[in-house]
Short mmCIF file of C-alpha atoms in Angstrom, two decimals:
data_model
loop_
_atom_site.label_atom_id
_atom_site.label_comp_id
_atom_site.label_asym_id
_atom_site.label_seq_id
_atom_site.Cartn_x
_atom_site.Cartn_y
_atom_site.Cartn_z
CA UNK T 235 174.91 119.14 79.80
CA UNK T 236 177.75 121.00 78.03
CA UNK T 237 178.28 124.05 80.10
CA UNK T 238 177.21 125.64 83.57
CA UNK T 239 177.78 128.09 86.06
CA UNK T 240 178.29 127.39 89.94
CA UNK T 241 177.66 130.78 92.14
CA UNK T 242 180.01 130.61 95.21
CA UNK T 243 180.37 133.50 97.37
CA UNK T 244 181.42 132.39 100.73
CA UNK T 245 184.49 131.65 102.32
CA UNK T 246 187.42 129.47 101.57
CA UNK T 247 186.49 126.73 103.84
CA UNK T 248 183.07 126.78 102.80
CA UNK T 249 183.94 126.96 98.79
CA UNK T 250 186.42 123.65 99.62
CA UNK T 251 183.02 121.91 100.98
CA UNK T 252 181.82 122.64 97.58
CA UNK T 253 184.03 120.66 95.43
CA UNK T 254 182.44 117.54 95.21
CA UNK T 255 179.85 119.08 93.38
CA UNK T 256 181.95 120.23 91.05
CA UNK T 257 184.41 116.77 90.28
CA UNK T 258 180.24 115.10 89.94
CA UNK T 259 178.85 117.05 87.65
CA UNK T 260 182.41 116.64 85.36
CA UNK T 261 181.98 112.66 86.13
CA UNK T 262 178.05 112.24 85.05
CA UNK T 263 178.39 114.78 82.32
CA UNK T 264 182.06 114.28 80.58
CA UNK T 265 183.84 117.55 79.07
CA UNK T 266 181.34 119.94 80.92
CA UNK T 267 182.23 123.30 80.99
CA UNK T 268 181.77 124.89 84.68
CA UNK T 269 181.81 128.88 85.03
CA UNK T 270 182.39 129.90 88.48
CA UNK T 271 181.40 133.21 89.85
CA UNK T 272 183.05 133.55 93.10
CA UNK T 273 186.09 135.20 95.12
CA UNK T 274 188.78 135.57 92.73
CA UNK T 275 191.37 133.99 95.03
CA UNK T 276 189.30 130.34 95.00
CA UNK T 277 189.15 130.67 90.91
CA UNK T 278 192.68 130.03 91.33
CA UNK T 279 192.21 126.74 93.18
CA UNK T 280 190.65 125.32 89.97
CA UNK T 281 191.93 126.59 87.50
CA UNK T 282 193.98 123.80 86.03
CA UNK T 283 190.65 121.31 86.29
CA UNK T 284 189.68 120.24 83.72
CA UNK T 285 186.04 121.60 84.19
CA UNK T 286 187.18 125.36 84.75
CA UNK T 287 185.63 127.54 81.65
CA UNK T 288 186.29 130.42 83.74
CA UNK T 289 185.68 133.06 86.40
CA UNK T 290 183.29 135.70 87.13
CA UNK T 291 184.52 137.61 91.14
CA UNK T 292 181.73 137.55 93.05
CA UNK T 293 183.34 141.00 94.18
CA UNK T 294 181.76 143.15 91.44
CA UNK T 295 179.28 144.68 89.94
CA UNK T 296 177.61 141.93 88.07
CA UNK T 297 175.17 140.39 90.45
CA UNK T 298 174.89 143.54 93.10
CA UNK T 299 171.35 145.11 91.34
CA UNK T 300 169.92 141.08 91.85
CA UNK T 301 169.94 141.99 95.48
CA UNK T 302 167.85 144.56 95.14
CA UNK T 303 164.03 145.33 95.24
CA UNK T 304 163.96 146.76 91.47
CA UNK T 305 166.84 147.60 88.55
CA UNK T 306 167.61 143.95 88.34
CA UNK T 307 165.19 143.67 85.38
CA UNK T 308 167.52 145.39 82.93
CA UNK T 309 171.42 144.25 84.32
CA UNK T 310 173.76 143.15 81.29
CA UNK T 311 173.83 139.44 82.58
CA UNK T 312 177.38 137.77 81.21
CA UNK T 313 177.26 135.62 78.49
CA UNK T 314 178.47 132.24 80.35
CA UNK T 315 175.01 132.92 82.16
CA UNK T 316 173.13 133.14 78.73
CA UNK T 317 174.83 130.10 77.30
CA UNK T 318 174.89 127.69 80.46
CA UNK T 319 171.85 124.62 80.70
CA UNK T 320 171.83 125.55 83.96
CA UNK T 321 173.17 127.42 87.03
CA UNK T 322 173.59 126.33 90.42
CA UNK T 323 173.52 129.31 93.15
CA UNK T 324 175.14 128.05 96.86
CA UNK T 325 174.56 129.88 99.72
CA UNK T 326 172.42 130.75 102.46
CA UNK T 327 168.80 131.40 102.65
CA UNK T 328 169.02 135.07 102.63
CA UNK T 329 169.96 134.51 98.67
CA UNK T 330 167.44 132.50 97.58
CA UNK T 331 165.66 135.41 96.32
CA UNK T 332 168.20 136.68 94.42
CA UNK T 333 168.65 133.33 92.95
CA UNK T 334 164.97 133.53 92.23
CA UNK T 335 165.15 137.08 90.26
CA UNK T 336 168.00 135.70 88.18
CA UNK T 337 165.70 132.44 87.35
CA UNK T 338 163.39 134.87 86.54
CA UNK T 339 165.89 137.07 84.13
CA UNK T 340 167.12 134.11 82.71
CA UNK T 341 163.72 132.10 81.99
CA UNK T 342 166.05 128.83 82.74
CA UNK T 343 166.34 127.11 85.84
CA UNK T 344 168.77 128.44 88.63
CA UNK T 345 168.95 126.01 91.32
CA UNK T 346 169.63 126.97 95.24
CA UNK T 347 172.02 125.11 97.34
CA UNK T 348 171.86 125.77 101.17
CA UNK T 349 175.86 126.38 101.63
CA UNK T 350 175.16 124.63 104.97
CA UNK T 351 172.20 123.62 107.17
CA UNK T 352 171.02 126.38 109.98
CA UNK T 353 170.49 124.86 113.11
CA UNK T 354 173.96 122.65 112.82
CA UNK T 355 173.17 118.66 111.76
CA UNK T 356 175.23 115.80 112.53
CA UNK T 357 176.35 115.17 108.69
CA UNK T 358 179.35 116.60 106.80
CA UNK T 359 178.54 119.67 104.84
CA UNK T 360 180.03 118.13 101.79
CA UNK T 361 177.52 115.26 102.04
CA UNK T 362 174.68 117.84 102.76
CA UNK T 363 175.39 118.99 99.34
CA UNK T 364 175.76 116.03 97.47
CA UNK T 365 172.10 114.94 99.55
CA UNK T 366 170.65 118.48 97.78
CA UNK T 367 171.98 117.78 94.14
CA UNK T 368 170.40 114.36 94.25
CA UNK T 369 167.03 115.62 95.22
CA UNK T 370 167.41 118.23 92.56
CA UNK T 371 167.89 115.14 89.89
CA UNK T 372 171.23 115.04 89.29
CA UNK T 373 172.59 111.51 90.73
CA UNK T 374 176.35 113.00 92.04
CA UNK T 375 178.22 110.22 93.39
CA UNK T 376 179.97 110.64 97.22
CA UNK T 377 183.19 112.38 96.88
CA UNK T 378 185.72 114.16 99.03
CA UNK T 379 187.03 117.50 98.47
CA UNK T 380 190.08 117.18 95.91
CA UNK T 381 192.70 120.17 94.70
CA UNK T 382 195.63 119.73 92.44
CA UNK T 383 198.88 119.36 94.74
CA UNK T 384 201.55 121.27 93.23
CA UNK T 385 205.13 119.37 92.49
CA UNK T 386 206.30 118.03 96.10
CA UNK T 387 210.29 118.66 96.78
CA UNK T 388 211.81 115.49 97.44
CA UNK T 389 213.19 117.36 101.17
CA UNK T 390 209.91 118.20 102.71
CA UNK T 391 210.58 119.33 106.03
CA UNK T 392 209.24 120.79 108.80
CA UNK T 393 205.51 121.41 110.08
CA UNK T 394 203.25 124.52 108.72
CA UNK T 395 200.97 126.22 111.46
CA UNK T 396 198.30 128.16 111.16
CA UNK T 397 196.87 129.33 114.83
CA UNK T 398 194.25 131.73 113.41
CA UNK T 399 190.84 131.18 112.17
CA UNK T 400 188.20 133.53 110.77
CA UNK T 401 186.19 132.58 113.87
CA UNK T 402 187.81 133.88 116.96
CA UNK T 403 186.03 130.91 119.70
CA UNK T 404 187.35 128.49 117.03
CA UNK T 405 191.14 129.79 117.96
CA UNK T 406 192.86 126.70 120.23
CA UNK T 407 194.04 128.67 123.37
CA UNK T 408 197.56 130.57 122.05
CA UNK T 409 198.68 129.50 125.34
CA UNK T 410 198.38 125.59 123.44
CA UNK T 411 200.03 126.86 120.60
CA UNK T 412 202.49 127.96 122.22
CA UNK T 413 203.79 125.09 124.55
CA UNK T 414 203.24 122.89 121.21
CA UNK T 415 205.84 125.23 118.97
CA UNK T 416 208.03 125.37 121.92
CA UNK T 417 207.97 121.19 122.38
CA UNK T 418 208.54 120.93 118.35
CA UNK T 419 211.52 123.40 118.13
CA UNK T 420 213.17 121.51 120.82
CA UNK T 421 213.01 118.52 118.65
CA UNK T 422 214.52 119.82 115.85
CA UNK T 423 211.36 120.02 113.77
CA UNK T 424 211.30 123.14 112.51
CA UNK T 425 207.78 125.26 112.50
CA UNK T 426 206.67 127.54 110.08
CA UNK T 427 203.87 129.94 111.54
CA UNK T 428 201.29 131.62 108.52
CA UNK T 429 199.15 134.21 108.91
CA UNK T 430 196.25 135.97 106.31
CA UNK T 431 194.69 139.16 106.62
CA UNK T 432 191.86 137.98 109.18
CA UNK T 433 194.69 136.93 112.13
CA UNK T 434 195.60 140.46 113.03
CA UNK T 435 195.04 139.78 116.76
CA UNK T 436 197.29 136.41 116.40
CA UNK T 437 200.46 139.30 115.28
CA UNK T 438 201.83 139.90 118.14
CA UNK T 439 201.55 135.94 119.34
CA UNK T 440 203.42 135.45 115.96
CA UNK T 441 205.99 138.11 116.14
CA UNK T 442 207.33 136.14 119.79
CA UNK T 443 207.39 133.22 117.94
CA UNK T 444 209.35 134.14 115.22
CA UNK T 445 212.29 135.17 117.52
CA UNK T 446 211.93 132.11 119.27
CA UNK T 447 212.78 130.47 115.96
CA UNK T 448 210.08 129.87 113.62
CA UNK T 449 209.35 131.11 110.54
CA UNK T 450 206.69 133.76 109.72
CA UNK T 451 204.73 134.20 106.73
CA UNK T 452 202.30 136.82 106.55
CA UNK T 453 199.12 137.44 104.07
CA UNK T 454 200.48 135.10 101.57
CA UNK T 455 197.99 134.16 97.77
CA UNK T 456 196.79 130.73 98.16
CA UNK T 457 199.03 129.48 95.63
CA UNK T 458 202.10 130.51 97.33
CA UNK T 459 200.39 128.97 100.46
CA UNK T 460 199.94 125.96 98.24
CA UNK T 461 203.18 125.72 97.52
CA UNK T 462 204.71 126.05 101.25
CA UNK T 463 202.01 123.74 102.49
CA UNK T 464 203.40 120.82 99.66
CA UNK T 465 206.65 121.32 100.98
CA UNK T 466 206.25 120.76 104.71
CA UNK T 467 205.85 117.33 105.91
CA UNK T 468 202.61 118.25 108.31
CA UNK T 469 199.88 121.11 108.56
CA UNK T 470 198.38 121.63 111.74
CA UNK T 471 195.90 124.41 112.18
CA UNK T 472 192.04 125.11 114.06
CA UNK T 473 188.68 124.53 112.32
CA UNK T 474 189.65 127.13 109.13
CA UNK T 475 189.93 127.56 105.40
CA UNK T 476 193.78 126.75 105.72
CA UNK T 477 193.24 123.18 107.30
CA UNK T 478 190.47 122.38 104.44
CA UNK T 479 192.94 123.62 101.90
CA UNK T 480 195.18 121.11 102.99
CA UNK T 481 193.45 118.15 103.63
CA UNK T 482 191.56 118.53 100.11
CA UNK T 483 195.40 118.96 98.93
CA UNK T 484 195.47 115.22 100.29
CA UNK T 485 198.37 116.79 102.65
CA UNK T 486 198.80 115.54 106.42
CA UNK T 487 197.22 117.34 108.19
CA UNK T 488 196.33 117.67 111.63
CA UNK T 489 193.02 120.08 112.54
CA UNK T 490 192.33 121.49 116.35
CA UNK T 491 188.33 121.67 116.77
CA UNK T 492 186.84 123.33 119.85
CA UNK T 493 183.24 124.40 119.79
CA UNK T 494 182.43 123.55 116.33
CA UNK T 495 181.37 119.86 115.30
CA UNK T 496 183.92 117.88 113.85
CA UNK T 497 181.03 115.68 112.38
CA UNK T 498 179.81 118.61 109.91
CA UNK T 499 183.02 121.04 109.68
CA UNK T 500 185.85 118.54 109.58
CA UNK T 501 188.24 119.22 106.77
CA UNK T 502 187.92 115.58 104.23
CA UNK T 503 191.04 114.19 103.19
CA UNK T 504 192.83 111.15 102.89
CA UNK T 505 195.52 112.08 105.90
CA UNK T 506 193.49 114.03 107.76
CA UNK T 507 193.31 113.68 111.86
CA UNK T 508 190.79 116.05 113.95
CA UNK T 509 191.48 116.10 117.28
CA UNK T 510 188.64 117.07 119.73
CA UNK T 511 189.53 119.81 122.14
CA UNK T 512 187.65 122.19 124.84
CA UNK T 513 188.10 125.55 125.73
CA UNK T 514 186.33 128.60 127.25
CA UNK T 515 185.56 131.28 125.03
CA UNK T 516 187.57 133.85 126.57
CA UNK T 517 190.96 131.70 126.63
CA UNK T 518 191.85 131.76 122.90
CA UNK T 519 194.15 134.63 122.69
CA UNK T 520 195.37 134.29 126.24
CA UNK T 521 199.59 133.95 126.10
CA UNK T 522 202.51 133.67 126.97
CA UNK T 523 201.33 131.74 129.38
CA UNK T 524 201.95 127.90 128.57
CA UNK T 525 199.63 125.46 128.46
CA UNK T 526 199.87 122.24 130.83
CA UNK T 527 201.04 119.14 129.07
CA UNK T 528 198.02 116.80 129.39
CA UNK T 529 196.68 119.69 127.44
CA UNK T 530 198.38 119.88 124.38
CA UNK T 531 199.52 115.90 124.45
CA UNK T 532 196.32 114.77 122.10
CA UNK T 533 197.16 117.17 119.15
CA UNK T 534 201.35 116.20 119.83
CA UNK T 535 200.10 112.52 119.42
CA UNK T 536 198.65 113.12 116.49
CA UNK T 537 201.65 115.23 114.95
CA UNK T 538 203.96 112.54 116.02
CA UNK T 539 201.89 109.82 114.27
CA UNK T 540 201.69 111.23 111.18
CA UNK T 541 204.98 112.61 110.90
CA UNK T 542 206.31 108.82 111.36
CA UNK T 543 208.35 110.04 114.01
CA UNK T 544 206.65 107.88 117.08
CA UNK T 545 203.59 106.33 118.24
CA UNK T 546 203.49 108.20 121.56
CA UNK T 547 204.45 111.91 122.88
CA UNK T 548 208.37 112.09 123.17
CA UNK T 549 209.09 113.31 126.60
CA UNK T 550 209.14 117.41 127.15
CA UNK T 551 209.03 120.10 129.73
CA UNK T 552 207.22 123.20 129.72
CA UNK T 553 208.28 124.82 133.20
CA UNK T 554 210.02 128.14 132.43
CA UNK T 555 213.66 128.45 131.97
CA UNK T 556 215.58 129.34 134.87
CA UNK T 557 219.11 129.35 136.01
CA UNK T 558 218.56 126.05 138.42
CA UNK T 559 216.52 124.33 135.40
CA UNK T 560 219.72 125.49 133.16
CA UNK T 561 222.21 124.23 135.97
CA UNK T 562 220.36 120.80 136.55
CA UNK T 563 220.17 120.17 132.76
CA UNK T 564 215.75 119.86 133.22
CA UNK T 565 215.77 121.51 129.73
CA UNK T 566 212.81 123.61 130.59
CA UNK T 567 211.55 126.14 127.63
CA UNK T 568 212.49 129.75 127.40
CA UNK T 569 209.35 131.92 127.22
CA UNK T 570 209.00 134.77 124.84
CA UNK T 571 208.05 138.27 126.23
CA UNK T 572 205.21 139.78 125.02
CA UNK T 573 206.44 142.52 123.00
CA UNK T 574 205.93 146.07 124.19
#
């Protein structure tokens, strides 16, 4: 197979699942040419592999008529689509028929790809994948998720947070976040808090934390979040696109999950730890209140080991700062107001 076209219109997390599907086909068929049609943002991610012929943005025009009952006979199709052996749609059920019309335009095979089983299995989704491709014929071997990691500054420093998460239950309480920035800034580590355009609730959260010394980094592209997340020595974020970006980046990195399952959503890397946390739905954007230490001590454990730094919690406070704590030397933590 010389050329083909992989169809890819979900979300970041779920596109990163995808990649393994991508490095196989380049493996069993060398100097393949993949098109992808999907957000124009993930293009980016692979452009410099070797397999990229291209993109298409799932955003337009080109596929929209497909989804519809009639018109979809007589759509300009693009010429990657014409010239490709065969095409490889990934999604959910709901666009298997449009798959189907295409097939049916095209007079070549389109094959479907459930993006990720419905009810939830015990399996990763990028094995769930892999399982589908080899049932389709095409012998893919087991792979993680792999990105190009930009140049690495010699000075990394410092850890890169992400609290937010296109799913609000899968948001660690911000009262968590919270005691765990606090405990870091007190040890000199210093914390770099990023935000895209679906954490507008997290704002405020961020704004607080900002004054009380981090850095805040709002709605940046993915490669300039590339780039930051190379040059920090740790990411730690929830179950999101951000944390699969970095672990397929083969970047520390250090993933909160709550009511998802770790087994079938847990970013794949080589330096990857997932800690297992619970939480009541209601508690994820509750703050400034600060979170006991028992409950934040699992994820600090896991930030210590793989920054190097210790094999255990150091010791910390989280009482509020007041003028006996200041007077006794307790070092308790100063608590950001809310802002107005």
């Amino acid at each position: 197979m010389r050329e083909a076209v992989i169809i890819h219109q979900g979300a970041l997390g779920d596109f990163i699942q995808s990649l393994p599907i991508c490095s196989g086909l380049a493996a069993l068929y060398p100097g393949i040419s993949l098109h992808f049609v999907c957000r124009p943002a993930h293009a980016e991610l692979v452009a410099s592999q070797p397999y990229f012929a291209g993109a298409i943005s799932c955003d337009g025009s080109r596929l929209g008529p497909f989804y519809l009952e009639s018109g979809w006979e007589k759509v300009p199709l693009p010429p990657a689509f014409i010239r490709s052996e065969a095409l490889f749609w990934i999604g959910q059920p709901a666009s298997r028929i449009v798959a189907e019309r295409l097939q049916a335009r095209l007079g070549k095979r389109v094959h479907w790809l459930q993006s990720f089983p419905v009810p939830p299995r015990g399996r990763p989704v990028g094995d769930f994948l892999l399982e589908q491709m080899r049932r389709l014929g095409y012998p893919l071997p087991d792979a993680l998720p792999s990105l190009e990691v930009p140049s690495r500054p010699a000075n990394r420093d410092g850890v890169l947070i992400h609290p937010g998460s296109g799913g609000r239950a899968k948001i660690w309480p911000l009262g968590c976040w919270h005691a765990l920035i606090q405990w870091l800034l007190t040890t000199n580590i210093p914390v770099r808090i990023v935000l895209g355009p679906a954490d507008a609730p997290l704002s405020a959260f961020a704004r607080a934390m900002a004054a009380a010394g981090c850095a805040l980094e709002l709605n940046l592209s993915l490669p300039r979040l590339t780039a930051l997340m190379a040059a920090s020595r740790l990411v730690v974020g929830n179950d999101s696109g951000v944390t699969h970006l970095a672990a397929a980046l083969g970047l520390d990195t250090v993933a909160v999950f709550g009511p998802a399952s770790p087994a079938m959503w847990r970013p794949r890397g080589p330096r990857v730890r997932v800690v297992n946390a619970a939480w009541l739905a209601d508690q994820g954007l509750a703050w400034p209140e600060l979170a006991v230490p028992e409950a934040i001590a699992p994820v600090a454990r896991a930030v210590c080991d793989l920054l190097a730094d210790s094999d255990r919690v150091p010791a910390f406070s989280l009482r509020r700062r007041t003028e006996s704590a200041a007077d006794d030397g307790a070092g308790g933590f100063p608590v950001p107001a809310r802002p107005g």
